[in-house]
Amino acid sequence: MNTLRTVTVTRYLQPLREGGSLPALAEADDGFKYVVKFKGSGHGVKTLIAELLGGEIARALGLKVPELVFAELDEDFGRTEGDEEIQDLLKASQGLNLGLHFLSGAFTYDPAVTTLDPLLASKIIWLDGLITNVDRSYRNTNMLSWNKELWLIDHGAGLYFHYSWDGIAPNPAATMPYIKNHVLLSQATQMEEADRICSALLTENKLQEIVQLIPDEWLSWDLRDETPDQLRAVYFQFLSQRMNFSKQFIKEVQDATKTLV
């Protein structure tokens, strides 16, 4: 079974103040730099779970995603940080966090400058439909151009059912009204082909393997009685069942495309 590498964060370099989760650029004991998402911020571990599952599903579909690693913070880390907000964040994030390999020199994808291959654009929208990712818009594309290739980042806004989950099985047939704001909507003209390819790649075994990556440490939720294995099963069931409704979100994409001026 595949797993993620675990690194220890050794140096906090700078906060990245995009959005509300306050990620940071940091250096780890392997000598590389990472964009670290902290479990002590915003929606906590649920954002990290969505980031982990979204990123690794994208990788399974052949899309480019920076390497994800578990980023360990020990209890002494950040005590010398002068910013009180950041110090509180680091204190609340002891243990396992999530890091994305920093793509030095990358720049934000601009659809006005670069047009994607229609199949690639369609695969990305298929991914976002599957994980119910509401955050890949013109305002915030969450895609980078690096070494003349497109890289996907920041899937923390996906799987939003878990933010209001009340123990009832989430609806795998949930609609995606936000798809009309997707930055790649006009370019995604091969959705049926994307569905055929992505459905073949994302087998139940592969999906189960990805869900099993979620650490127990991220699955001990306040006010929930489920075990980590039971919570993993919720994610697996939602994603595997949602694949059965892929024709539905394909139609949503096609209907939204007709409204474009």
PDB file of C-alpha atoms in Angstrom, residues 38-179:
ATOM      1  CA  PHE A  38      -2.096  23.387   9.762  1.00  0.00           C
ATOM      2  CA  LYS A  39      -4.663  21.348  11.643  1.00  0.00           C
ATOM      3  CA  GLY A  40      -5.004  24.138  14.213  1.00  0.00           C
ATOM      4  CA  SER A  41      -6.489  26.588  11.704  1.00  0.00           C
ATOM      5  CA  GLY A  42     -10.015  27.319  10.494  1.00  0.00           C
ATOM      6  CA  HIS A  43     -11.867  24.064   9.895  1.00  0.00           C
ATOM      7  CA  GLY A  44      -8.961  22.086  11.305  1.00  0.00           C
ATOM      8  CA  VAL A  45      -8.302  18.505  10.307  1.00  0.00           C
ATOM      9  CA  LYS A  46     -11.276  18.373   7.935  1.00  0.00           C
ATOM     10  CA  THR A  47      -9.507  20.807   5.610  1.00  0.00           C
ATOM     11  CA  LEU A  48      -6.426  18.564   5.721  1.00  0.00           C
ATOM     12  CA  ILE A  49      -8.536  15.485   4.950  1.00  0.00           C
ATOM     13  CA  ALA A  50     -10.084  17.187   1.916  1.00  0.00           C
ATOM     14  CA  GLU A  51      -6.635  18.353   0.809  1.00  0.00           C
ATOM     15  CA  LEU A  52      -5.194  14.863   1.173  1.00  0.00           C
ATOM     16  CA  LEU A  53      -8.023  13.014  -0.568  1.00  0.00           C
ATOM     17  CA  GLY A  54      -8.454  15.599  -3.323  1.00  0.00           C
ATOM     18  CA  GLY A  55      -4.732  15.723  -4.071  1.00  0.00           C
ATOM     19  CA  GLU A  56      -4.195  11.981  -4.125  1.00  0.00           C
ATOM     20  CA  ILE A  57      -7.325  11.343  -6.215  1.00  0.00           C
ATOM     21  CA  ALA A  58      -6.029  13.934  -8.692  1.00  0.00           C
ATOM     22  CA  ARG A  59      -2.699  12.103  -8.794  1.00  0.00           C
ATOM     23  CA  ALA A  60      -4.455   8.787  -9.408  1.00  0.00           C
ATOM     24  CA  LEU A  61      -6.184  10.390 -12.394  1.00  0.00           C
ATOM     25  CA  GLY A  62      -2.823  11.349 -13.889  1.00  0.00           C
ATOM     26  CA  LEU A  63      -3.109  15.039 -13.006  1.00  0.00           C
ATOM     27  CA  LYS A  64      -0.067  16.852 -11.689  1.00  0.00           C
ATOM     28  CA  VAL A  65      -0.077  17.649  -7.969  1.00  0.00           C
ATOM     29  CA  PRO A  66       2.918  18.634  -5.804  1.00  0.00           C
ATOM     30  CA  GLU A  67       4.079  15.828  -3.524  1.00  0.00           C
ATOM     31  CA  LEU A  68       2.014  15.689  -0.344  1.00  0.00           C
ATOM     32  CA  VAL A  69       3.771  14.821   2.925  1.00  0.00           C
ATOM     33  CA  PHE A  70       2.759  14.499   6.539  1.00  0.00           C
ATOM     34  CA  ALA A  71       4.461  17.406   8.304  1.00  0.00           C
ATOM     35  CA  GLU A  72       5.266  16.824  11.962  1.00  0.00           C
ATOM     36  CA  LEU A  73       5.374  19.762  14.391  1.00  0.00           C
ATOM     37  CA  ASP A  74       6.879  19.143  17.813  1.00  0.00           C
ATOM     38  CA  GLU A  75       5.780  20.988  20.942  1.00  0.00           C
ATOM     39  CA  ASP A  76       8.742  23.359  20.967  1.00  0.00           C
ATOM     40  CA  PHE A  77       8.264  24.550  17.410  1.00  0.00           C
ATOM     41  CA  GLY A  78       7.212  28.168  17.057  1.00  0.00           C
ATOM     42  CA  ARG A  79       7.860  29.285  20.620  1.00  0.00           C
ATOM     43  CA  THR A  80      10.152  32.013  19.347  1.00  0.00           C
ATOM     44  CA  GLU A  81       7.586  33.239  16.788  1.00  0.00           C
ATOM     45  CA  GLY A  82       6.851  36.894  17.483  1.00  0.00           C
ATOM     46  CA  ASP A  83       3.408  37.034  15.895  1.00  0.00           C
ATOM     47  CA  GLU A  84       0.920  35.963  18.579  1.00  0.00           C
ATOM     48  CA  GLU A  85      -1.659  34.718  16.051  1.00  0.00           C
ATOM     49  CA  ILE A  86       0.910  32.502  14.344  1.00  0.00           C
ATOM     50  CA  GLN A  87       2.281  31.270  17.676  1.00  0.00           C
ATOM     51  CA  ASP A  88      -1.232  30.217  18.757  1.00  0.00           C
ATOM     52  CA  LEU A  89      -1.743  28.472  15.414  1.00  0.00           C
ATOM     53  CA  LEU A  90       1.504  26.513  15.730  1.00  0.00           C
ATOM     54  CA  LYS A  91       0.751  25.570  19.317  1.00  0.00           C
ATOM     55  CA  ALA A  92      -2.641  24.200  18.257  1.00  0.00           C
ATOM     56  CA  SER A  93      -1.030  22.251  15.400  1.00  0.00           C
ATOM     57  CA  GLN A  94       1.362  19.983  17.288  1.00  0.00           C
ATOM     58  CA  GLY A  95       1.538  16.562  15.687  1.00  0.00           C
ATOM     59  CA  LEU A  96       0.734  15.685  12.077  1.00  0.00           C
ATOM     60  CA  ASN A  97      -0.087  18.412   9.564  1.00  0.00           C
ATOM     61  CA  LEU A  98       0.011  18.348   5.765  1.00  0.00           C
ATOM     62  CA  GLY A  99       2.691  19.770   3.482  1.00  0.00           C
ATOM     63  CA  LEU A 100       2.750  20.340  -0.272  1.00  0.00           C
ATOM     64  CA  HIS A 101       6.132  20.446  -1.957  1.00  0.00           C
ATOM     65  CA  PHE A 102       6.905  24.083  -2.775  1.00  0.00           C
ATOM     66  CA  LEU A 103       7.150  24.711  -6.523  1.00  0.00           C
ATOM     67  CA  SER A 104       9.750  27.457  -6.623  1.00  0.00           C
ATOM     68  CA  GLY A 105       9.172  29.907  -9.461  1.00  0.00           C
ATOM     69  CA  ALA A 106       5.637  28.717 -10.221  1.00  0.00           C
ATOM     70  CA  PHE A 107       3.012  31.281 -11.138  1.00  0.00           C
ATOM     71  CA  THR A 108      -0.765  31.275 -10.985  1.00  0.00           C
ATOM     72  CA  TYR A 109      -2.517  29.827 -14.018  1.00  0.00           C
ATOM     73  CA  ASP A 110      -4.179  32.562 -16.058  1.00  0.00           C
ATOM     74  CA  PRO A 111      -6.888  31.353 -18.485  1.00  0.00           C
ATOM     75  CA  ALA A 112      -6.572  34.585 -20.449  1.00  0.00           C
ATOM     76  CA  VAL A 113      -2.971  33.686 -21.274  1.00  0.00           C
ATOM     77  CA  THR A 114      -2.989  29.881 -21.502  1.00  0.00           C
ATOM     78  CA  THR A 115      -5.635  27.648 -23.046  1.00  0.00           C
ATOM     79  CA  LEU A 116      -5.631  24.037 -21.881  1.00  0.00           C
ATOM     80  CA  ASP A 117      -6.116  20.876 -23.853  1.00  0.00           C
ATOM     81  CA  PRO A 118      -9.916  20.255 -23.722  1.00  0.00           C
ATOM     82  CA  LEU A 119      -9.483  16.744 -22.311  1.00  0.00           C
ATOM     83  CA  LEU A 120      -7.219  18.009 -19.514  1.00  0.00           C
ATOM     84  CA  ALA A 121      -9.711  20.757 -18.660  1.00  0.00           C
ATOM     85  CA  SER A 122     -12.505  18.171 -18.660  1.00  0.00           C
ATOM     86  CA  LYS A 123     -10.582  15.818 -16.351  1.00  0.00           C
ATOM     87  CA  ILE A 124     -10.010  18.630 -13.858  1.00  0.00           C
ATOM     88  CA  ILE A 125     -13.703  19.529 -13.799  1.00  0.00           C
ATOM     89  CA  TRP A 126     -14.555  15.806 -13.441  1.00  0.00           C
ATOM     90  CA  LEU A 127     -12.268  15.687 -10.395  1.00  0.00           C
ATOM     91  CA  ASP A 128     -13.862  18.785  -8.886  1.00  0.00           C
ATOM     92  CA  GLY A 129     -17.318  17.381  -9.518  1.00  0.00           C
ATOM     93  CA  LEU A 130     -16.378  14.152  -7.762  1.00  0.00           C
ATOM     94  CA  ILE A 131     -14.938  15.780  -4.643  1.00  0.00           C
ATOM     95  CA  THR A 132     -17.461  18.670  -4.699  1.00  0.00           C
ATOM     96  CA  ASN A 133     -14.667  21.225  -4.852  1.00  0.00           C
ATOM     97  CA  VAL A 134     -16.218  24.695  -4.892  1.00  0.00           C
ATOM     98  CA  ASP A 135     -12.966  26.650  -5.150  1.00  0.00           C
ATOM     99  CA  ARG A 136     -11.462  26.701  -8.634  1.00  0.00           C
ATOM    100  CA  SER A 137     -12.814  29.964 -10.005  1.00  0.00           C
ATOM    101  CA  TYR A 138     -11.475  32.955 -11.929  1.00  0.00           C
ATOM    102  CA  ARG A 139     -10.968  34.672  -8.586  1.00  0.00           C
ATOM    103  CA  ASN A 140      -8.911  31.799  -7.231  1.00  0.00           C
ATOM    104  CA  THR A 141      -7.853  29.240  -9.836  1.00  0.00           C
ATOM    105  CA  ASN A 142      -5.839  27.027  -7.449  1.00  0.00           C
ATOM    106  CA  MET A 143      -3.685  25.975 -10.382  1.00  0.00           C
ATOM    107  CA  LEU A 144      -0.053  26.792 -11.029  1.00  0.00           C
ATOM    108  CA  SER A 145       2.089  26.861 -14.152  1.00  0.00           C
ATOM    109  CA  TRP A 146       5.476  25.322 -13.414  1.00  0.00           C
ATOM    110  CA  ASN A 147       8.057  23.998 -15.853  1.00  0.00           C
ATOM    111  CA  LYS A 148       5.524  24.586 -18.673  1.00  0.00           C
ATOM    112  CA  GLU A 149       3.029  22.203 -17.049  1.00  0.00           C
ATOM    113  CA  LEU A 150      -0.186  22.708 -15.095  1.00  0.00           C
ATOM    114  CA  TRP A 151      -0.209  21.730 -11.415  1.00  0.00           C
ATOM    115  CA  LEU A 152      -3.249  21.504  -9.147  1.00  0.00           C
ATOM    116  CA  ILE A 153      -3.122  22.815  -5.584  1.00  0.00           C
ATOM    117  CA  ASP A 154      -5.452  23.486  -2.665  1.00  0.00           C
ATOM    118  CA  HIS A 155      -8.323  21.006  -2.503  1.00  0.00           C
ATOM    119  CA  GLY A 156      -9.259  21.939   1.050  1.00  0.00           C
ATOM    120  CA  ALA A 157     -12.642  23.306  -0.049  1.00  0.00           C
ATOM    121  CA  GLY A 158     -13.702  19.906  -1.345  1.00  0.00           C
ATOM    122  CA  LEU A 159     -15.863  17.322   0.453  1.00  0.00           C
ATOM    123  CA  TYR A 160     -17.736  20.131   2.143  1.00  0.00           C
ATOM    124  CA  PHE A 161     -20.382  17.732   3.473  1.00  0.00           C
ATOM    125  CA  HIS A 162     -18.140  16.980   6.457  1.00  0.00           C
ATOM    126  CA  TYR A 163     -18.335  20.529   7.816  1.00  0.00           C
ATOM    127  CA  SER A 164     -22.017  20.101   8.628  1.00  0.00           C
ATOM    128  CA  TRP A 165     -22.146  16.316   8.839  1.00  0.00           C
ATOM    129  CA  ASP A 166     -24.650  15.212  11.492  1.00  0.00           C
ATOM    130  CA  GLY A 167     -24.081  11.483  11.317  1.00  0.00           C
ATOM    131  CA  ILE A 168     -26.521  10.879   8.463  1.00  0.00           C
ATOM    132  CA  ALA A 169     -24.862   9.453   5.351  1.00  0.00           C
ATOM    133  CA  PRO A 170     -23.945  12.335   3.025  1.00  0.00           C
ATOM    134  CA  ASN A 171     -25.832  12.566  -0.245  1.00  0.00           C
ATOM    135  CA  PRO A 172     -23.627  11.289  -3.113  1.00  0.00           C
ATOM    136  CA  ALA A 173     -26.071  12.769  -5.641  1.00  0.00           C
ATOM    137  CA  ALA A 174     -25.652  16.320  -4.321  1.00  0.00           C
ATOM    138  CA  THR A 175     -25.783  18.926  -7.065  1.00  0.00           C
ATOM    139  CA  MET A 176     -22.903  21.288  -7.822  1.00  0.00           C
ATOM    140  CA  PRO A 177     -24.404  24.757  -8.460  1.00  0.00           C
ATOM    141  CA  TYR A 178     -20.945  26.287  -8.078  1.00  0.00           C
ATOM    142  CA  ILE A 179     -19.803  24.510 -11.237  1.00  0.00           C
TER     143      ILE A 179
END
